[in-house]
Amino acid sequence: FENILILPLAVTQTISRKKKHPHILKMAIKEHWWRFLIVGFVFAGAQIMFFLGFDISGDSAAISGSIAMKSSIIFTLIIGWIFLKEKASPIQLIFTGIIFIGLFYTLTLGTFNPGNINYGTLILFLMPLLWTIGHSVSKKPLQQGVITPAQVIYIRTLISTVILVIFTFVTNPFSDISLFFNWTNILFMFLIALSYAVGHLGWYMSIKNIDLALSSAIQAPQPILTSFFAWWILNEPVKIYHYVGLSLIFLSILIILFDKQRLSNRMDNKTI
């Protein structure tokens, strides 16, 4: 469904760019085909981890899971620094450590006892590592202008879909495909695809223009919104350790965000 929604934009951009640069698509495929494959495989794996993690998490899955996935800021800082040469100041490193403490506190249900970590939330904690690898691999062709955000979304979703279909029929050959012909399921799949398409489009437009860690930090309010809707719609209880962990994470991300903006402004002033 996401591919169907993003296809018109991807095709329009491809035709428009081909008129100006006839060989740009061939060049993108020739130089970056391996990146597209990595992105497809990585996000197929991430989707499996995503649903597996939430399935195992059980009670308070939406709240704990959304907080656990804020590990993305840790992975984006590390991978952005190592592979994309993105700078990380001492302040950013210190508050990244505080984010880890907040995550560990939340995942251990407010006890700091590793034995209390739910395997589902642990999977969701590790999943953003795959996201970060995929996004860091995608960043170069986006910055070079050889491919657009819509084209990246279409290619990654197409490859991931093929992999997931094969995985499904290999691991569960007797899957009930009638689920895909239920109108209620179709409606939910469409709504999920729509939210994914809009979210991914905004995400790839952001990492094209700003560094990976900053893009991740901008999403800081997401667990707050998730917690609210989980409490309102799913009647999930919000525990004290959720509030404490989320507060540590949210404030640390804001400080990292402001520090990155400060460094960016300083670099702009030096350039001028």
PDB file of C-alpha atoms in Angstrom, residues 15-178:
ATOM      1  CA  ILE A  15      10.155  11.674 -15.546  1.00  0.00           C
ATOM      2  CA  SER A  16      10.921  15.274 -14.572  1.00  0.00           C
ATOM      3  CA  ARG A  17      14.529  14.536 -13.661  1.00  0.00           C
ATOM      4  CA  LYS A  18      15.055  12.376 -16.750  1.00  0.00           C
ATOM      5  CA  LYS A  19      14.199  15.335 -18.980  1.00  0.00           C
ATOM      6  CA  LYS A  20      16.868  17.476 -17.314  1.00  0.00           C
ATOM      7  CA  HIS A  21      19.414  14.694 -16.727  1.00  0.00           C
ATOM      8  CA  PRO A  22      18.730  11.767 -19.122  1.00  0.00           C
ATOM      9  CA  HIS A  23      21.290   9.418 -17.558  1.00  0.00           C
ATOM     10  CA  ILE A  24      20.841  10.227 -13.862  1.00  0.00           C
ATOM     11  CA  LEU A  25      18.704   7.164 -13.076  1.00  0.00           C
ATOM     12  CA  LYS A  26      21.141   4.781 -14.792  1.00  0.00           C
ATOM     13  CA  MET A  27      24.006   6.425 -12.930  1.00  0.00           C
ATOM     14  CA  ALA A  28      22.174   6.068  -9.611  1.00  0.00           C
ATOM     15  CA  ILE A  29      21.504   2.355 -10.193  1.00  0.00           C
ATOM     16  CA  LYS A  30      25.040   1.690 -11.446  1.00  0.00           C
ATOM     17  CA  GLU A  31      26.791   3.450  -8.564  1.00  0.00           C
ATOM     18  CA  HIS A  32      24.420   2.768  -5.707  1.00  0.00           C
ATOM     19  CA  TRP A  33      22.630  -0.546  -6.450  1.00  0.00           C
ATOM     20  CA  TRP A  34      24.335  -2.172  -3.485  1.00  0.00           C
ATOM     21  CA  ARG A  35      23.037   0.589  -1.212  1.00  0.00           C
ATOM     22  CA  PHE A  36      19.471  -0.074  -2.368  1.00  0.00           C
ATOM     23  CA  LEU A  37      19.857  -3.792  -1.633  1.00  0.00           C
ATOM     24  CA  ILE A  38      21.247  -3.107   1.845  1.00  0.00           C
ATOM     25  CA  VAL A  39      18.412  -0.684   2.563  1.00  0.00           C
ATOM     26  CA  GLY A  40      15.817  -3.220   1.372  1.00  0.00           C
ATOM     27  CA  PHE A  41      17.217  -6.058   3.489  1.00  0.00           C
ATOM     28  CA  VAL A  42      17.790  -3.844   6.533  1.00  0.00           C
ATOM     29  CA  PHE A  43      14.256  -2.474   6.587  1.00  0.00           C
ATOM     30  CA  ALA A  44      12.745  -5.899   5.967  1.00  0.00           C
ATOM     31  CA  GLY A  45      14.597  -7.079   9.072  1.00  0.00           C
ATOM     32  CA  ALA A  46      13.521  -3.965  10.967  1.00  0.00           C
ATOM     33  CA  GLN A  47       9.853  -4.608  10.164  1.00  0.00           C
ATOM     34  CA  ILE A  48      10.128  -8.169  11.480  1.00  0.00           C
ATOM     35  CA  MET A  49      11.766  -6.889  14.674  1.00  0.00           C
ATOM     36  CA  PHE A  50       9.145  -4.144  14.980  1.00  0.00           C
ATOM     37  CA  PHE A  51       6.101  -6.408  15.021  1.00  0.00           C
ATOM     38  CA  LEU A  52       7.880  -9.224  16.877  1.00  0.00           C
ATOM     39  CA  GLY A  53       8.965  -6.792  19.590  1.00  0.00           C
ATOM     40  CA  PHE A  54       5.487  -5.379  20.105  1.00  0.00           C
ATOM     41  CA  ASP A  55       3.963  -8.857  20.029  1.00  0.00           C
ATOM     42  CA  ILE A  56       6.293 -10.132  22.771  1.00  0.00           C
ATOM     43  CA  SER A  57       6.080  -6.951  24.878  1.00  0.00           C
ATOM     44  CA  GLY A  58       2.523  -7.599  26.045  1.00  0.00           C
ATOM     45  CA  ASP A  59       1.039  -5.054  28.478  1.00  0.00           C
ATOM     46  CA  SER A  60       2.090  -1.426  27.945  1.00  0.00           C
ATOM     47  CA  ALA A  61       3.711  -2.476  24.662  1.00  0.00           C
ATOM     48  CA  ALA A  62       2.933   0.788  22.884  1.00  0.00           C
ATOM     49  CA  ILE A  63       4.304   2.999  25.664  1.00  0.00           C
ATOM     50  CA  SER A  64       7.401   0.974  26.603  1.00  0.00           C
ATOM     51  CA  GLY A  65       8.094   0.164  22.953  1.00  0.00           C
ATOM     52  CA  SER A  66       7.931   3.778  21.805  1.00  0.00           C
ATOM     53  CA  ILE A  67      10.301   4.794  24.604  1.00  0.00           C
ATOM     54  CA  ALA A  68      12.679   1.890  23.851  1.00  0.00           C
ATOM     55  CA  MET A  69      12.922   3.013  20.229  1.00  0.00           C
ATOM     56  CA  LYS A  70      14.394   6.340  21.336  1.00  0.00           C
ATOM     57  CA  SER A  71      17.666   4.382  21.337  1.00  0.00           C
ATOM     58  CA  SER A  72      17.744   5.693  17.759  1.00  0.00           C
ATOM     59  CA  ILE A  73      19.444   8.892  18.961  1.00  0.00           C
ATOM     60  CA  ILE A  74      22.262   6.795  20.467  1.00  0.00           C
ATOM     61  CA  PHE A  75      22.793   4.799  17.287  1.00  0.00           C
ATOM     62  CA  THR A  76      22.546   7.844  14.989  1.00  0.00           C
ATOM     63  CA  LEU A  77      25.189   9.717  16.968  1.00  0.00           C
ATOM     64  CA  ILE A  78      27.563   6.733  16.909  1.00  0.00           C
ATOM     65  CA  ILE A  79      27.054   5.716  13.270  1.00  0.00           C
ATOM     66  CA  GLY A  80      26.846   9.322  12.069  1.00  0.00           C
ATOM     67  CA  TRP A  81      30.153  10.062  13.782  1.00  0.00           C
ATOM     68  CA  ILE A  82      31.929   6.914  12.526  1.00  0.00           C
ATOM     69  CA  PHE A  83      30.657   6.627   8.946  1.00  0.00           C
ATOM     70  CA  LEU A  84      29.278  10.055   7.986  1.00  0.00           C
ATOM     71  CA  LYS A  85      31.892  12.171   9.806  1.00  0.00           C
ATOM     72  CA  GLU A  86      29.157  14.014  11.715  1.00  0.00           C
ATOM     73  CA  LYS A  87      30.546  15.802  14.751  1.00  0.00           C
ATOM     74  CA  ALA A  88      29.449  15.013  18.301  1.00  0.00           C
ATOM     75  CA  SER A  89      30.361  17.456  21.076  1.00  0.00           C
ATOM     76  CA  PRO A  90      31.126  16.449  24.688  1.00  0.00           C
ATOM     77  CA  ILE A  91      27.689  17.780  25.692  1.00  0.00           C
ATOM     78  CA  GLN A  92      26.024  15.497  23.151  1.00  0.00           C
ATOM     79  CA  LEU A  93      28.008  12.493  24.370  1.00  0.00           C
ATOM     80  CA  ILE A  94      27.161  13.195  28.027  1.00  0.00           C
ATOM     81  CA  PHE A  95      23.440  13.512  27.368  1.00  0.00           C
ATOM     82  CA  THR A  96      23.494  10.492  25.079  1.00  0.00           C
ATOM     83  CA  GLY A  97      24.730   8.617  28.150  1.00  0.00           C
ATOM     84  CA  ILE A  98      21.807  10.036  30.144  1.00  0.00           C
ATOM     85  CA  ILE A  99      19.427   8.843  27.410  1.00  0.00           C
ATOM     86  CA  PHE A 100      20.877   5.356  27.835  1.00  0.00           C
ATOM     87  CA  ILE A 101      20.326   5.564  31.605  1.00  0.00           C
ATOM     88  CA  GLY A 102      16.723   6.667  31.035  1.00  0.00           C
ATOM     89  CA  LEU A 103      16.160   3.831  28.579  1.00  0.00           C
ATOM     90  CA  PHE A 104      17.727   1.268  30.908  1.00  0.00           C
ATOM     91  CA  TYR A 105      15.618   2.543  33.815  1.00  0.00           C
ATOM     92  CA  THR A 106      12.430   2.259  31.737  1.00  0.00           C
ATOM     93  CA  LEU A 107      13.253  -1.141  30.233  1.00  0.00           C
ATOM     94  CA  THR A 108      13.962  -2.569  33.700  1.00  0.00           C
ATOM     95  CA  LEU A 109      10.579  -1.272  34.928  1.00  0.00           C
ATOM     96  CA  GLY A 110      12.212   1.320  37.153  1.00  0.00           C
ATOM     97  CA  THR A 111      14.484  -1.112  39.013  1.00  0.00           C
ATOM     98  CA  PHE A 112      17.834  -1.034  37.136  1.00  0.00           C
ATOM     99  CA  ASN A 113      17.680  -4.837  37.385  1.00  0.00           C
ATOM    100  CA  PRO A 114      18.581  -6.360  33.964  1.00  0.00           C
ATOM    101  CA  GLY A 115      16.493  -9.419  34.818  1.00  0.00           C
ATOM    102  CA  ASN A 116      13.331  -7.321  34.497  1.00  0.00           C
ATOM    103  CA  ILE A 117      13.973  -6.426  30.862  1.00  0.00           C
ATOM    104  CA  ASN A 118      11.219  -7.698  28.588  1.00  0.00           C
ATOM    105  CA  TYR A 119      12.599  -9.459  25.494  1.00  0.00           C
ATOM    106  CA  GLY A 120      10.100  -7.610  23.330  1.00  0.00           C
ATOM    107  CA  THR A 121      11.229  -4.159  24.447  1.00  0.00           C
ATOM    108  CA  LEU A 122      14.853  -5.294  24.112  1.00  0.00           C
ATOM    109  CA  ILE A 123      14.155  -6.143  20.462  1.00  0.00           C
ATOM    110  CA  LEU A 124      12.560  -2.710  20.011  1.00  0.00           C
ATOM    111  CA  PHE A 125      15.601  -1.124  21.677  1.00  0.00           C
ATOM    112  CA  LEU A 126      17.948  -2.794  19.167  1.00  0.00           C
ATOM    113  CA  MET A 127      15.752  -2.292  16.097  1.00  0.00           C
ATOM    114  CA  PRO A 128      16.733   1.390  15.529  1.00  0.00           C
ATOM    115  CA  LEU A 129      20.281   0.160  14.884  1.00  0.00           C
ATOM    116  CA  LEU A 130      18.974  -1.327  11.627  1.00  0.00           C
ATOM    117  CA  TRP A 131      17.100   1.887  10.870  1.00  0.00           C
ATOM    118  CA  THR A 132      20.271   3.898  11.382  1.00  0.00           C
ATOM    119  CA  ILE A 133      22.346   1.637   9.124  1.00  0.00           C
ATOM    120  CA  GLY A 134      19.714   1.930   6.394  1.00  0.00           C
ATOM    121  CA  HIS A 135      19.447   5.706   6.714  1.00  0.00           C
ATOM    122  CA  SER A 136      23.214   6.232   6.750  1.00  0.00           C
ATOM    123  CA  VAL A 137      23.524   4.143   3.576  1.00  0.00           C
ATOM    124  CA  SER A 138      20.735   6.177   1.924  1.00  0.00           C
ATOM    125  CA  LYS A 139      22.152   9.580   2.856  1.00  0.00           C
ATOM    126  CA  LYS A 140      24.970   9.841   0.291  1.00  0.00           C
ATOM    127  CA  PRO A 141      22.907   9.383  -2.920  1.00  0.00           C
ATOM    128  CA  LEU A 142      20.270  11.727  -1.475  1.00  0.00           C
ATOM    129  CA  GLN A 143      22.854  14.434  -0.809  1.00  0.00           C
ATOM    130  CA  GLN A 144      24.402  13.921  -4.237  1.00  0.00           C
ATOM    131  CA  GLY A 145      20.992  14.530  -5.775  1.00  0.00           C
ATOM    132  CA  VAL A 146      21.069  11.352  -7.882  1.00  0.00           C
ATOM    133  CA  ILE A 147      17.886  10.076  -6.241  1.00  0.00           C
ATOM    134  CA  THR A 148      14.884  11.693  -4.557  1.00  0.00           C
ATOM    135  CA  PRO A 149      13.246  10.835  -1.211  1.00  0.00           C
ATOM    136  CA  ALA A 150      10.188   9.401  -3.004  1.00  0.00           C
ATOM    137  CA  GLN A 151      12.400   7.156  -5.151  1.00  0.00           C
ATOM    138  CA  VAL A 152      14.276   5.910  -2.076  1.00  0.00           C
ATOM    139  CA  ILE A 153      10.975   5.070  -0.376  1.00  0.00           C
ATOM    140  CA  TYR A 154       9.669   3.229  -3.441  1.00  0.00           C
ATOM    141  CA  ILE A 155      12.851   1.184  -3.948  1.00  0.00           C
ATOM    142  CA  ARG A 156      13.312   0.266  -0.270  1.00  0.00           C
ATOM    143  CA  THR A 157       9.641  -0.652   0.139  1.00  0.00           C
ATOM    144  CA  LEU A 158       9.627  -2.737  -3.049  1.00  0.00           C
ATOM    145  CA  ILE A 159      12.706  -4.743  -2.035  1.00  0.00           C
ATOM    146  CA  SER A 160      11.503  -5.097   1.572  1.00  0.00           C
ATOM    147  CA  THR A 161       8.075  -6.288   0.411  1.00  0.00           C
ATOM    148  CA  VAL A 162       9.567  -9.016  -1.778  1.00  0.00           C
ATOM    149  CA  ILE A 163      11.809 -10.178   1.083  1.00  0.00           C
ATOM    150  CA  LEU A 164       8.949 -10.161   3.611  1.00  0.00           C
ATOM    151  CA  VAL A 165       6.604 -12.075   1.291  1.00  0.00           C
ATOM    152  CA  ILE A 166       9.258 -14.762   0.762  1.00  0.00           C
ATOM    153  CA  PHE A 167      10.018 -14.841   4.507  1.00  0.00           C
ATOM    154  CA  THR A 168       6.320 -15.207   5.351  1.00  0.00           C
ATOM    155  CA  PHE A 169       5.706 -18.142   3.030  1.00  0.00           C
ATOM    156  CA  VAL A 170       8.948 -19.879   4.032  1.00  0.00           C
ATOM    157  CA  THR A 171       8.316 -19.576   7.780  1.00  0.00           C
ATOM    158  CA  ASN A 172       4.542 -19.955   7.612  1.00  0.00           C
ATOM    159  CA  PRO A 173       3.504 -21.565   4.301  1.00  0.00           C
ATOM    160  CA  PHE A 174      -0.075 -22.004   5.506  1.00  0.00           C
ATOM    161  CA  SER A 175      -0.640 -18.311   6.180  1.00  0.00           C
ATOM    162  CA  ASP A 176      -4.270 -17.244   6.033  1.00  0.00           C
ATOM    163  CA  ILE A 177      -4.175 -14.936   2.997  1.00  0.00           C
ATOM    164  CA  SER A 178      -7.889 -14.240   3.447  1.00  0.00           C
TER     165      SER A 178
END
